PDB file of C-alpha atoms in Angstrom:
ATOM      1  CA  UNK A   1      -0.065 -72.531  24.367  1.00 67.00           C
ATOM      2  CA  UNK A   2      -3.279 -73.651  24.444  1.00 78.00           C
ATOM      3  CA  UNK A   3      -6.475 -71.824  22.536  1.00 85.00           C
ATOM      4  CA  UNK A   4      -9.654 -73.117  23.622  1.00 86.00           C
ATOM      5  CA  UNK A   5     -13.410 -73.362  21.444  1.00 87.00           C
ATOM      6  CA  UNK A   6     -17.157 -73.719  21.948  1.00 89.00           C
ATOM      7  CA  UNK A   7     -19.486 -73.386  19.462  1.00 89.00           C
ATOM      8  CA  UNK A   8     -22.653 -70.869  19.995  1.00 90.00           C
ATOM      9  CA  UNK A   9     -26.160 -71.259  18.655  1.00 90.00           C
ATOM     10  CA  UNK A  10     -26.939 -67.881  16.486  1.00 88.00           C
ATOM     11  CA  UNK A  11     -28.163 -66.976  12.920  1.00 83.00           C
ATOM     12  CA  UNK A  12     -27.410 -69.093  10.379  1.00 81.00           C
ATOM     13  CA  UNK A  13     -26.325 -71.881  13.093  1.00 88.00           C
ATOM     14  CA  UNK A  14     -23.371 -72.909  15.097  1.00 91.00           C
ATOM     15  CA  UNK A  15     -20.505 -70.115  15.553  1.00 92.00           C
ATOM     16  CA  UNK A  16     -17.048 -71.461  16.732  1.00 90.00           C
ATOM     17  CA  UNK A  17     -15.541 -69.041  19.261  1.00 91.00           C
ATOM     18  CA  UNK A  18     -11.740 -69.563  19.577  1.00 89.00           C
ATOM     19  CA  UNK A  19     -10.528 -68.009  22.892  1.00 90.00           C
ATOM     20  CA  UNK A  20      -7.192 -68.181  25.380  1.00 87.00           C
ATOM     21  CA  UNK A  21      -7.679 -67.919  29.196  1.00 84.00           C
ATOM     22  CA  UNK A  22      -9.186 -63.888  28.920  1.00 88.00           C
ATOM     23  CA  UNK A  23      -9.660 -62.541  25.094  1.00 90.00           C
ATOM     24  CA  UNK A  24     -11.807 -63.946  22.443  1.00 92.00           C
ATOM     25  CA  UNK A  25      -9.376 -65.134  19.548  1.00 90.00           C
ATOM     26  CA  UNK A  26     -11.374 -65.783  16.763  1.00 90.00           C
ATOM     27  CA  UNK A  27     -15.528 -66.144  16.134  1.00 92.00           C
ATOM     28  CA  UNK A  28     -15.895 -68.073  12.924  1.00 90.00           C
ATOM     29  CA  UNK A  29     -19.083 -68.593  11.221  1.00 90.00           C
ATOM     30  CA  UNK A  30     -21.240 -70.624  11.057  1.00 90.00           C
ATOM     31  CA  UNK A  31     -19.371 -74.074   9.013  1.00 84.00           C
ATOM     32  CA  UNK A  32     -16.345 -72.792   9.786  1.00 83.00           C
ATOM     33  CA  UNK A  33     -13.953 -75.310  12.045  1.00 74.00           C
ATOM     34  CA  UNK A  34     -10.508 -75.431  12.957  1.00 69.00           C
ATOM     35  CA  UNK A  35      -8.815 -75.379   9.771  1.00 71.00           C
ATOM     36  CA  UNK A  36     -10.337 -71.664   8.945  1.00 75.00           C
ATOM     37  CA  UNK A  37      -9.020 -70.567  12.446  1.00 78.00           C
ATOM     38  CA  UNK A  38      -5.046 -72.365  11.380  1.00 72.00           C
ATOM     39  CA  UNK A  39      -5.486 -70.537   8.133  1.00 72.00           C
ATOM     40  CA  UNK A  40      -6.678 -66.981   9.142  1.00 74.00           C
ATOM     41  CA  UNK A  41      -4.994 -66.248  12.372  1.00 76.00           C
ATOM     42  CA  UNK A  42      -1.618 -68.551  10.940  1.00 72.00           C
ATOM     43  CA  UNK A  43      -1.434 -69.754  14.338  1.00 70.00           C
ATOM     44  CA  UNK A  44       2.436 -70.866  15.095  1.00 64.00           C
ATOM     45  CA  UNK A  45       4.074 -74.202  15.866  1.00 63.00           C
ATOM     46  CA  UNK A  46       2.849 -75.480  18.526  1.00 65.00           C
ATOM     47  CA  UNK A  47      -0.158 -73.667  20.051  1.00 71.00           C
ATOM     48  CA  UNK A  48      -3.760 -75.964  19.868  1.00 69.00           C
ATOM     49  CA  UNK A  49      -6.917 -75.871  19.644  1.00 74.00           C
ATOM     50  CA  UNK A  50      -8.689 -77.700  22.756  1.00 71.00           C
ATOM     51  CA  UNK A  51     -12.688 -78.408  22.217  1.00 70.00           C
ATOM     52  CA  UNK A  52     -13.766 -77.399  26.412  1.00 70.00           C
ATOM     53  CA  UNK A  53     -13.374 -75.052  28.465  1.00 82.00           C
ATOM     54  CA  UNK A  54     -14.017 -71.439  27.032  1.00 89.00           C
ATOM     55  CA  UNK A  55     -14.337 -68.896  30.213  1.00 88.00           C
ATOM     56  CA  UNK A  56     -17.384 -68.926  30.724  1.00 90.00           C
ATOM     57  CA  UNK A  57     -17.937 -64.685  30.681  1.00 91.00           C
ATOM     58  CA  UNK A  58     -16.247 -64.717  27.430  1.00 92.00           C
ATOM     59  CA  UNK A  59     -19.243 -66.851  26.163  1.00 92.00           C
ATOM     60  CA  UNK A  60     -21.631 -65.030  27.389  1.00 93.00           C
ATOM     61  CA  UNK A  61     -20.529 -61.515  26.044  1.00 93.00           C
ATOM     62  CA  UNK A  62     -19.709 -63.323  22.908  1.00 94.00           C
ATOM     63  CA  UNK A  63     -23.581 -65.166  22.612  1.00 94.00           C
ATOM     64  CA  UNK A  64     -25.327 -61.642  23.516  1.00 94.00           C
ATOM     65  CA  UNK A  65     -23.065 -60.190  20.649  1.00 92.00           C
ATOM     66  CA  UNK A  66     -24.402 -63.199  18.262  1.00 92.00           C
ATOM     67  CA  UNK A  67     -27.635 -63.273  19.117  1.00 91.00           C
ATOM     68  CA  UNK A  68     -28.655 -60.147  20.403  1.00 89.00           C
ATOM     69  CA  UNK A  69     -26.609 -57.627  18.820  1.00 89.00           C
ATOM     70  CA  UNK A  70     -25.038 -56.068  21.884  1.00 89.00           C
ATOM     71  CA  UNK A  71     -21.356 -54.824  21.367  1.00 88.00           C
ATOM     72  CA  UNK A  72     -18.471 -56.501  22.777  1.00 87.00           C
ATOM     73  CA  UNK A  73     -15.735 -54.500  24.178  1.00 87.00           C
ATOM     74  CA  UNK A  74     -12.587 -54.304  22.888  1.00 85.00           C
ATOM     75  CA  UNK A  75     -10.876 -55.171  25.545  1.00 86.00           C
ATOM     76  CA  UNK A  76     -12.371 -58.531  25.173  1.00 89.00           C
ATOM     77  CA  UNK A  77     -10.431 -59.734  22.495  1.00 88.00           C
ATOM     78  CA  UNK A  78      -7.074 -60.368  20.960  1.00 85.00           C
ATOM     79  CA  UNK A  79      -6.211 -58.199  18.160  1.00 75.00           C
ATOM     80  CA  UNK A  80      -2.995 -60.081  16.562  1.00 82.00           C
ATOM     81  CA  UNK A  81      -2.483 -59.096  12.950  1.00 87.00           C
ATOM     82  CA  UNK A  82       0.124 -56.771  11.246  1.00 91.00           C
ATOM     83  CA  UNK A  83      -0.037 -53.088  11.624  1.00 94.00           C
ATOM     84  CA  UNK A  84      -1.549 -52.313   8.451  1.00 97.00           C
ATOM     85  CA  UNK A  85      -4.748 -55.102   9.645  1.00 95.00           C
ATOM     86  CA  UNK A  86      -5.165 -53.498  13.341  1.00 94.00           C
ATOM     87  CA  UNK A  87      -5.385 -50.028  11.270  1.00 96.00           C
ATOM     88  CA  UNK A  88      -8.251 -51.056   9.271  1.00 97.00           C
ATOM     89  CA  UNK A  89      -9.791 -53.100  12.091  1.00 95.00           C
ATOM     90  CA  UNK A  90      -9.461 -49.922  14.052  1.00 95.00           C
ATOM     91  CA  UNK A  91     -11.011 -47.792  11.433  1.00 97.00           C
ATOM     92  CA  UNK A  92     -14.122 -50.681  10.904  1.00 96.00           C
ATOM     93  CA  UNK A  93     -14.674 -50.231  15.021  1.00 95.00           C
ATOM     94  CA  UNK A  94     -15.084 -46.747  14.105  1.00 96.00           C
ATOM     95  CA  UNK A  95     -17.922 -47.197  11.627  1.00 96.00           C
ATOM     96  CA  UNK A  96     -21.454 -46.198  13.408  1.00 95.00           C
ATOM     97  CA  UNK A  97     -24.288 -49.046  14.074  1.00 93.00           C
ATOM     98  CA  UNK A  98     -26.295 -48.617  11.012  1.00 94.00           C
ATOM     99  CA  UNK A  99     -24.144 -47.364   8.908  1.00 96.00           C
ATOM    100  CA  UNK A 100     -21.896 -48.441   5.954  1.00 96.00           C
ATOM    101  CA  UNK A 101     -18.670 -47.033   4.107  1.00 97.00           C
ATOM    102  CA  UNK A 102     -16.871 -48.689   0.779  1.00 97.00           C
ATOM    103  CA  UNK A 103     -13.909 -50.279   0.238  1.00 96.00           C
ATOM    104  CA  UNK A 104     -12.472 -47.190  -1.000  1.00 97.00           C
ATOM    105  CA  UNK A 105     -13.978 -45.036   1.519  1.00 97.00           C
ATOM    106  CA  UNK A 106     -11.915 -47.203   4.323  1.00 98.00           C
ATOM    107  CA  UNK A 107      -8.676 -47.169   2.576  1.00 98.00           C
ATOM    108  CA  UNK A 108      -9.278 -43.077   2.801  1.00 98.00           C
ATOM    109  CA  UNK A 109      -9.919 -43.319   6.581  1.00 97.00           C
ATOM    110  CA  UNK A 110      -6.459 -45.087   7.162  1.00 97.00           C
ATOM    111  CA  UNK A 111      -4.564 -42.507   4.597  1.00 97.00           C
ATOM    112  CA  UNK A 112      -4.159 -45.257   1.915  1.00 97.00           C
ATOM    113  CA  UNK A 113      -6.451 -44.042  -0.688  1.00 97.00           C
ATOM    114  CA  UNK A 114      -4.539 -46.568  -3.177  1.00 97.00           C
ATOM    115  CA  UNK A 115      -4.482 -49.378  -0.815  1.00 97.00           C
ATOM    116  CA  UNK A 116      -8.561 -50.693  -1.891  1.00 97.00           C
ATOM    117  CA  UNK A 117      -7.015 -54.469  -2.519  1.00 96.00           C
ATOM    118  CA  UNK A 118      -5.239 -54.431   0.681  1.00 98.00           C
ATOM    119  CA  UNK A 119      -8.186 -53.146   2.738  1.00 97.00           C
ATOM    120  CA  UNK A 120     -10.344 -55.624   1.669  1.00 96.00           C
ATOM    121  CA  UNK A 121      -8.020 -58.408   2.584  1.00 95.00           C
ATOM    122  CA  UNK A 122      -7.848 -56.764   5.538  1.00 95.00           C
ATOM    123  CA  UNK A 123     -11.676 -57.130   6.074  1.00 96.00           C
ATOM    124  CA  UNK A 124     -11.577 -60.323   4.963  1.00 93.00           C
ATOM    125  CA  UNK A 125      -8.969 -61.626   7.122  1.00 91.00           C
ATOM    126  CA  UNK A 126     -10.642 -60.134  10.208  1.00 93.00           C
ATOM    127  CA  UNK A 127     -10.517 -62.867  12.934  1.00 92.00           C
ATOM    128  CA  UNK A 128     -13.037 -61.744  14.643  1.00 93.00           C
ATOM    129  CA  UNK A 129     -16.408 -60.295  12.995  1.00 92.00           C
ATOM    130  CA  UNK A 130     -19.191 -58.936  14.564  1.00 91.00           C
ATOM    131  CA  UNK A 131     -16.586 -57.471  16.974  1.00 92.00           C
ATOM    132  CA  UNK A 132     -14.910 -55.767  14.307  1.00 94.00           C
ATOM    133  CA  UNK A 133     -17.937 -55.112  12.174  1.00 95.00           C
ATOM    134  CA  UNK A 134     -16.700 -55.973   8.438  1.00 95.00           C
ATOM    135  CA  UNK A 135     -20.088 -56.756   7.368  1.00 95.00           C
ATOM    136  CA  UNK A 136     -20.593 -52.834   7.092  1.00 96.00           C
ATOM    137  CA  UNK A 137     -18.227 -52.274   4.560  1.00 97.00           C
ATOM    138  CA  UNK A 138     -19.827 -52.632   1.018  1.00 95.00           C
ATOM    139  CA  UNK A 139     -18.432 -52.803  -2.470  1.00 94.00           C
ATOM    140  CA  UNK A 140     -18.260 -49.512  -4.620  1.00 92.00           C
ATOM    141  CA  UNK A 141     -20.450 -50.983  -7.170  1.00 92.00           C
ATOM    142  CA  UNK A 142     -23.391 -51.573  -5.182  1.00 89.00           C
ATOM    143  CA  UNK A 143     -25.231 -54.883  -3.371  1.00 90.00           C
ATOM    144  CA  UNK A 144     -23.896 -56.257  -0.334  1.00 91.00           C
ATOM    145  CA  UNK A 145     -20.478 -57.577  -2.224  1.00 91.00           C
ATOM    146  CA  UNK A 146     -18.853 -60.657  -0.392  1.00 88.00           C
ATOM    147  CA  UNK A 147     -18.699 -62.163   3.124  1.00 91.00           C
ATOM    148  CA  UNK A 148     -16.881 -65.130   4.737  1.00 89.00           C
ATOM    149  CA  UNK A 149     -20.091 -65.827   6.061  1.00 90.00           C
ATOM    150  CA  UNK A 150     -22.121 -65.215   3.007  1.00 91.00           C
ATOM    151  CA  UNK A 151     -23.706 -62.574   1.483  1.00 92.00           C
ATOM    152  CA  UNK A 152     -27.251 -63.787   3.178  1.00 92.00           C
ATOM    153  CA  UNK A 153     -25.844 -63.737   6.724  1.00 92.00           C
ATOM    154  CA  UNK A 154     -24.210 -60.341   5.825  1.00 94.00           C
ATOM    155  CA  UNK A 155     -27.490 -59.010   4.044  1.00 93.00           C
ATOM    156  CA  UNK A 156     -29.452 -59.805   7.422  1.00 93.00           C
ATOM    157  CA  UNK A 157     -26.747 -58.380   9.867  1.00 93.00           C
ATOM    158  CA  UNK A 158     -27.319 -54.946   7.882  1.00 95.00           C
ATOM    159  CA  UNK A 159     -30.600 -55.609   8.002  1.00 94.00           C
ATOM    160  CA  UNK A 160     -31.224 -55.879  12.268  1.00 92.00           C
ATOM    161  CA  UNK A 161     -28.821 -52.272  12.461  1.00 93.00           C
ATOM    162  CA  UNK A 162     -31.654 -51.125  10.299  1.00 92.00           C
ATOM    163  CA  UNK A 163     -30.113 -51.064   6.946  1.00 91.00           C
ATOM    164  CA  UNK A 164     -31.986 -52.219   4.197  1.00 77.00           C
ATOM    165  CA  UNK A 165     -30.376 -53.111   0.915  1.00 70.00           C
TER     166      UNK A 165
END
């Protein structure tokens, strides 16, 4: 199996969108590259990473979601991860445009008021963000807490749904 990339001009700079031939894989940050998609998504034996040929409507969707802030369905991407992940990336699709919940507030959603450590691993492993908004999920303790793409990308995605921190 082949996975194919592009990268995108949006904030920050270049963002590598991972795709197969109809659903958007993975959309790594900016400085992210190939080894971040091996090591997140734990692709198996044998499936590559080809640098050409993303479908071209799966770019587009995935540049106006970049750029301009404008949702991408969910049908429009794969969601491979264990059960417990697609639960939390379920319950971070369910999180309102503008708003924010806690780590611990999350692990309530999904029943699993213990579970904090393994909901934010789940966040943090999300393959594809912005999609599955993780960068509305703050820290207890206050401040914008941490981000695979950095707490100043994260800061100013809060800050274009309105939120300021």
């Amino acid at each position: 199996m082949t996975l194919r990339s592009t990268e995108i001009s949006g904030p920050d700079g270049q963002w590598l969108l991972v795709a197969d031939d109809n659903k958007v894989a993975y959309i790594g940050f900016p400085g992210e590259g190939a080894q971040d998609v091996n090591k997140l998504l734990r692709l198996p034996v044998g499936v590559t990473i080809d640098d050409h040929d993303v479908p071209r409507e799966l770019v587009t969707a995935v540049t106006a979601m970049v750029v301009d802030d404008v949702a991408l369905s969910p049908d429009n991407f794969v969601e491979n991860g264990t059960p417990f992940q697609q639960r939390v990336w379920h319950a971070l699709r369910q999180i309102p445009r503008g708003q924010t919940r806690t780590y611990s507030e999350l692990a309530a959603a999904i029943g699993q008021p213990t579970a904090v450590r393994a909901v934010a691993h789940a966040v943090a492993t999300n393959p594809v963000p912005l999609a599955v908004p993780c960068h509305r999920v703050l820290p207890k303790s206050g401040g914008v807490g941490q981000y695979r793409g950095g707490s100043k990308l994260k800061a100013f995605l809060l800050s274009r749904e309105g939120l300021i921190l």
